[in-house]
Short mmCIF file of C-alpha atoms in Angstrom, two decimals:
data_model
loop_
_atom_site.label_atom_id
_atom_site.label_comp_id
_atom_site.label_asym_id
_atom_site.label_seq_id
_atom_site.Cartn_x
_atom_site.Cartn_y
_atom_site.Cartn_z
CA MET N 490 -11.28 2.75 4.90
CA THR N 491 -8.70 1.77 7.69
CA ASP N 492 -9.16 2.25 11.26
CA ALA N 493 -7.21 6.02 11.22
CA ASP N 494 -9.11 7.02 8.47
CA SER N 495 -12.29 6.13 10.18
CA GLU N 496 -11.31 7.53 13.11
CA ALA N 497 -10.41 10.73 11.28
CA THR N 498 -14.08 11.20 10.01
CA ARG N 499 -15.80 10.69 12.98
CA ARG N 500 -13.48 13.63 14.63
CA ILE N 501 -14.81 16.05 11.36
CA ARG N 502 -18.24 14.77 11.61
CA GLY N 503 -18.43 15.77 14.99
CA LEU N 504 -16.84 19.48 14.31
CA ALA N 505 -19.32 19.79 11.45
CA ASP N 506 -22.45 19.61 13.68
CA PRO N 507 -23.04 23.64 14.70
CA LEU N 508 -23.05 23.47 18.50
CA ARG N 509 -20.34 21.25 18.57
CA ARG N 510 -18.63 23.59 16.70
CA ALA N 511 -19.32 26.54 18.89
CA ILE N 512 -18.41 24.98 21.92
CA TYR N 513 -15.41 23.85 20.44
CA ALA N 514 -14.79 27.75 19.35
CA PHE N 515 -15.74 28.25 23.03
CA LEU N 516 -13.09 26.27 24.62
CA SER N 517 -10.14 27.36 22.22
CA ARG N 518 -10.98 30.65 23.18
CA GLN N 519 -10.08 30.15 26.93
CA ARG N 520 -6.82 29.91 28.28
CA HIS N 521 -7.83 27.21 31.28
CA ALA N 522 -9.94 24.48 30.94
CA VAL N 523 -13.40 24.93 31.03
CA THR N 524 -16.30 22.96 33.29
CA ARG N 525 -19.39 21.90 31.67
CA ASP N 526 -21.08 24.27 33.87
CA GLU N 527 -18.77 27.08 32.56
CA ALA N 528 -19.70 25.93 28.96
CA ALA N 529 -23.67 25.53 29.65
CA SER N 530 -23.45 29.15 30.85
CA ALA N 531 -21.32 30.51 27.69
CA LEU N 532 -23.56 28.61 25.02
CA ASP N 533 -26.80 29.42 27.03
CA ILE N 534 -27.72 25.74 26.54
CA PRO N 535 -28.75 23.07 29.19
CA HIS N 536 -26.30 21.40 31.11
CA HIS N 537 -27.28 18.18 29.58
CA GLN N 538 -26.72 19.12 26.23
CA ALA N 539 -23.52 20.76 27.16
CA LYS N 540 -22.05 17.55 28.64
CA PHE N 541 -23.40 15.68 25.51
CA HIS N 542 -21.51 17.79 23.42
CA LEU N 543 -18.12 18.20 25.49
CA ASP N 544 -18.05 14.24 25.90
CA ARG N 545 -18.71 13.67 22.28
CA LEU N 546 -15.82 15.80 21.33
CA GLU N 547 -13.77 13.90 24.20
CA GLN N 548 -14.81 10.52 22.72
CA ASP N 549 -13.40 11.87 18.59
CA GLY N 550 -10.14 12.86 20.12
CA LEU N 551 -11.01 16.89 19.47
CA VAL N 552 -10.25 17.61 23.51
CA THR N 553 -8.62 16.50 26.62
CA VAL N 554 -10.02 16.32 30.43
CA ASP N 555 -8.66 16.52 33.65
CA TYR N 556 -10.02 16.29 36.94
CA ALA N 557 -10.29 19.51 39.50
CA ARG N 558 -12.23 20.90 42.59
CA PRO N 559 -12.86 24.90 41.99
CA PRO N 560 -10.69 27.02 43.90
CA GLY N 561 -10.95 27.53 47.45
CA ARG N 562 -12.65 24.36 48.15
CA THR N 563 -10.97 21.97 49.75
CA GLY N 564 -11.55 19.23 52.29
CA PRO N 565 -14.42 15.71 52.93
CA GLY N 566 -16.96 18.32 52.47
CA ALA N 567 -15.65 20.24 49.15
CA GLY N 568 -17.64 17.80 46.72
CA ARG N 569 -16.71 15.49 44.01
CA PRO N 570 -13.68 17.03 41.42
CA ALA N 571 -15.42 18.81 38.17
CA LYS N 572 -14.35 17.15 35.08
CA ARG N 573 -12.96 19.88 32.77
CA TYR N 574 -12.13 20.04 29.05
CA ARG N 575 -9.36 21.86 27.10
CA PRO N 576 -8.80 21.73 22.80
CA ALA N 577 -6.49 18.51 22.47
CA GLU N 578 -2.82 19.50 20.68
CA SER N 579 -2.10 17.42 17.50
CA GLU N 580 1.17 16.99 14.88
CA ILE N 581 0.50 18.69 11.47
CA ALA N 582 0.15 16.82 8.53
CA VAL N 583 1.50 18.67 5.77
CA SER N 584 0.20 16.77 2.45
CA VAL N 585 -2.90 15.07 1.66
CA PRO N 586 -2.55 11.21 1.55
CA PRO N 587 -5.47 9.73 -0.92
CA ARG N 588 -7.81 10.15 2.14
CA GLY N 589 -6.66 12.88 4.05
CA TYR N 590 -9.23 12.66 6.65
CA ASP N 591 -6.89 13.60 9.26
CA VAL N 592 -5.60 16.92 7.27
CA ALA N 593 -9.42 17.73 7.08
CA GLY N 594 -10.13 17.38 10.80
CA ASP N 595 -6.40 19.82 11.36
CA LEU N 596 -7.71 22.61 8.92
CA LEU N 597 -11.23 22.17 10.39
CA ALA N 598 -9.95 22.68 14.00
CA ARG N 599 -7.33 25.73 12.90
CA ALA N 600 -10.21 27.22 11.18
CA ILE N 601 -12.29 27.35 14.21
CA THR N 602 -9.75 28.31 16.17
CA ARG N 603 -8.82 31.50 14.14
CA SER N 604 -12.65 32.23 14.10
CA ALA N 605 -12.74 32.23 17.65
CA ALA N 606 -9.68 34.45 17.89
CA ASP N 607 -10.34 37.02 15.16
CA GLY N 608 -13.98 37.07 15.17
CA ILE N 609 -14.69 36.01 11.11
CA PRO N 610 -16.87 33.63 10.38
CA VAL N 611 -15.76 29.78 10.31
CA ALA N 612 -16.56 29.37 6.48
CA GLU N 613 -14.22 32.42 5.43
CA ALA N 614 -11.62 31.04 8.22
CA VAL N 615 -11.64 27.70 6.24
CA VAL N 616 -11.10 28.81 2.97
CA ASP N 617 -7.87 31.17 4.26
CA VAL N 618 -5.98 28.01 6.42
CA ALA N 619 -6.63 25.58 3.21
CA ARG N 620 -5.50 28.05 0.69
CA ALA N 621 -2.41 28.25 3.10
CA ARG N 622 -2.13 24.60 3.20
CA GLY N 623 -2.65 24.31 -0.40
CA ARG N 624 0.25 27.03 -0.80
CA ALA N 625 2.43 25.09 1.84
CA ILE N 626 2.06 22.03 -0.04
CA ALA N 627 3.32 23.32 -3.62
CA ALA N 628 6.20 25.03 -1.23
CA ALA N 629 7.30 21.42 0.16
CA ARG N 630 7.03 19.91 -3.24
CA GLY N 631 9.74 22.21 -4.81
CA ALA N 632 7.60 24.23 -6.64
CA GLU N 633 8.84 27.21 -8.99
CA PRO N 634 7.07 29.76 -10.96
CA PRO N 635 6.67 28.41 -14.43
CA VAL N 636 7.18 29.72 -17.51
CA SER N 637 3.73 29.01 -19.28
CA ALA N 638 0.25 28.56 -18.60
CA SER N 639 0.57 25.49 -20.45
CA ALA N 640 3.70 24.68 -18.02
CA ALA N 641 1.51 25.70 -14.68
CA ARG N 642 -0.79 23.35 -15.50
CA GLU N 643 1.44 20.46 -15.84
CA ALA N 644 2.97 21.39 -12.73
CA ALA N 645 -0.47 21.63 -10.62
CA GLU N 646 -1.31 18.24 -12.27
CA ASP N 647 1.82 17.20 -10.45
CA ILE N 648 2.00 18.53 -7.07
CA LEU N 649 -1.84 17.04 -7.19
CA ARG N 650 -0.75 13.52 -8.24
CA GLY N 651 1.78 12.99 -5.46
CA GLU N 652 -1.02 14.46 -2.96
CA GLY N 653 -3.34 11.27 -4.47
CA TYR N 654 -5.54 13.03 -6.16
CA GLU N 655 -5.00 11.33 -9.72
CA PRO N 656 -5.42 14.33 -12.55
CA GLU N 657 -6.47 13.51 -15.84
CA ARG N 658 -6.68 15.12 -18.51
CA ASP N 659 -10.09 15.58 -20.50
CA GLY N 660 -9.36 18.10 -23.29
CA PRO N 661 -8.72 21.79 -21.71
CA THR N 662 -9.74 20.52 -18.21
CA THR N 663 -7.95 18.52 -15.54
CA VAL N 664 -11.02 16.44 -13.41
CA LEU N 665 -9.37 15.00 -10.29
CA ARG N 666 -10.45 10.83 -10.21
CA ASN N 667 -9.78 10.41 -6.36
CA CYS N 668 -11.43 13.29 -3.97
CA PRO N 669 -9.27 12.79 -0.73
CA PHE N 670 -11.97 13.99 2.13
CA HIS N 671 -14.75 11.82 -0.19
CA ARG N 672 -16.76 10.38 2.39
CA LEU N 673 -16.84 14.03 4.43
CA ALA N 674 -17.56 15.63 1.37
CA GLN N 675 -20.37 13.13 1.33
CA ASP N 676 -22.28 14.14 4.02
CA HIS N 677 -20.73 18.21 4.08
CA ARG N 678 -20.81 19.11 0.62
CA ASP N 679 -20.88 22.89 0.72
CA LEU N 680 -18.17 23.15 4.10
CA VAL N 681 -15.91 20.11 2.45
CA CYS N 682 -15.87 21.15 -1.09
CA GLY N 683 -15.26 24.69 -0.31
CA MET N 684 -12.13 23.84 1.64
CA ASN N 685 -10.71 22.07 -0.79
CA CYS N 686 -11.18 24.32 -3.50
CA ALA N 687 -9.21 26.56 -1.53
CA LEU N 688 -6.68 24.08 -0.60
CA ILE N 689 -6.36 23.73 -4.83
CA ASP N 690 -6.17 27.20 -5.13
CA GLY N 691 -3.33 27.12 -2.82
CA VAL N 692 -1.56 24.87 -4.79
CA GLY N 693 -2.03 27.45 -7.81
CA ASP N 694 -0.91 30.66 -6.11
CA ALA N 695 2.49 29.08 -6.13
CA LEU N 696 2.27 28.78 -9.75
CA ALA N 697 1.80 32.45 -10.39
CA PRO N 698 1.85 34.67 -12.99
CA HIS N 699 0.29 31.76 -14.99
CA SER N 700 -1.90 30.32 -11.34
CA PRO N 701 -4.83 27.35 -13.24
CA ALA N 702 -7.67 28.37 -13.32
CA VAL N 703 -9.88 26.23 -10.32
CA ALA N 704 -13.60 25.68 -10.72
CA LEU N 705 -16.09 23.73 -8.26
CA GLU N 706 -17.61 21.51 -10.76
CA PRO N 707 -19.13 19.12 -8.86
CA GLU N 708 -19.42 15.64 -10.25
CA ASP N 709 -20.38 12.13 -9.09
CA GLY N 710 -17.37 9.50 -9.07
CA ARG N 711 -14.67 12.41 -9.00
CA CYS N 712 -13.47 15.45 -6.98
CA CYS N 713 -15.65 18.23 -7.10
CA VAL N 714 -12.49 20.67 -8.63
CA THR N 715 -11.51 21.15 -12.03
CA LEU N 716 -8.69 23.09 -13.27
CA ARG N 717 -8.24 24.26 -16.60
CA GLU N 718 -4.95 26.56 -17.99
CA GLY N 719 -5.04 30.32 -16.56
CA ALA N 720 -3.84 33.17 -18.12
#
């Protein structure tokens, strides 16, 4: 694993923590930088707990910080400036490399932001943003509507091969020998495998009306997703 992959893995593991995810979602809803006191009050948690999780988000590169005194407090008696946090801006990668931890981080962060904005469960938002990413991947590779189910399966394999999944046929089933999110899936199987399945579903959406049938079939040594010819 590269240093970049290790850093991305740490970011995702941070967001997989429910309380840290809730704090990040709160930050995403705010139009201004947030202090530790504000986060503690909003989440109804002790100040030291807010400080710990906010600082972890900073360490993982998910938030940026600055320092400012409260409005109206200036001069020698104003006290120390308060540390403030806001979500970090990051570039968006369209493709999934053989180990796609940066993409996983982007998808999860976007899902949390959408969950906070639209009031939907994070798991539902993860599926939505991952499926949209899959459609974008297929479009970026110039996918066109196939003429048959077998052609759609072959097209999906070509797209996923280009994204590092290493598809291999096993009779009527296409298995994926490489999981781009392998290390994350080991620790957070339900969340990460659901995201991965939705992304591949999105690739299939771009191959309608003969989209391959995508299924979650976890097995050691390969990706949890399989494909078969659709209708």
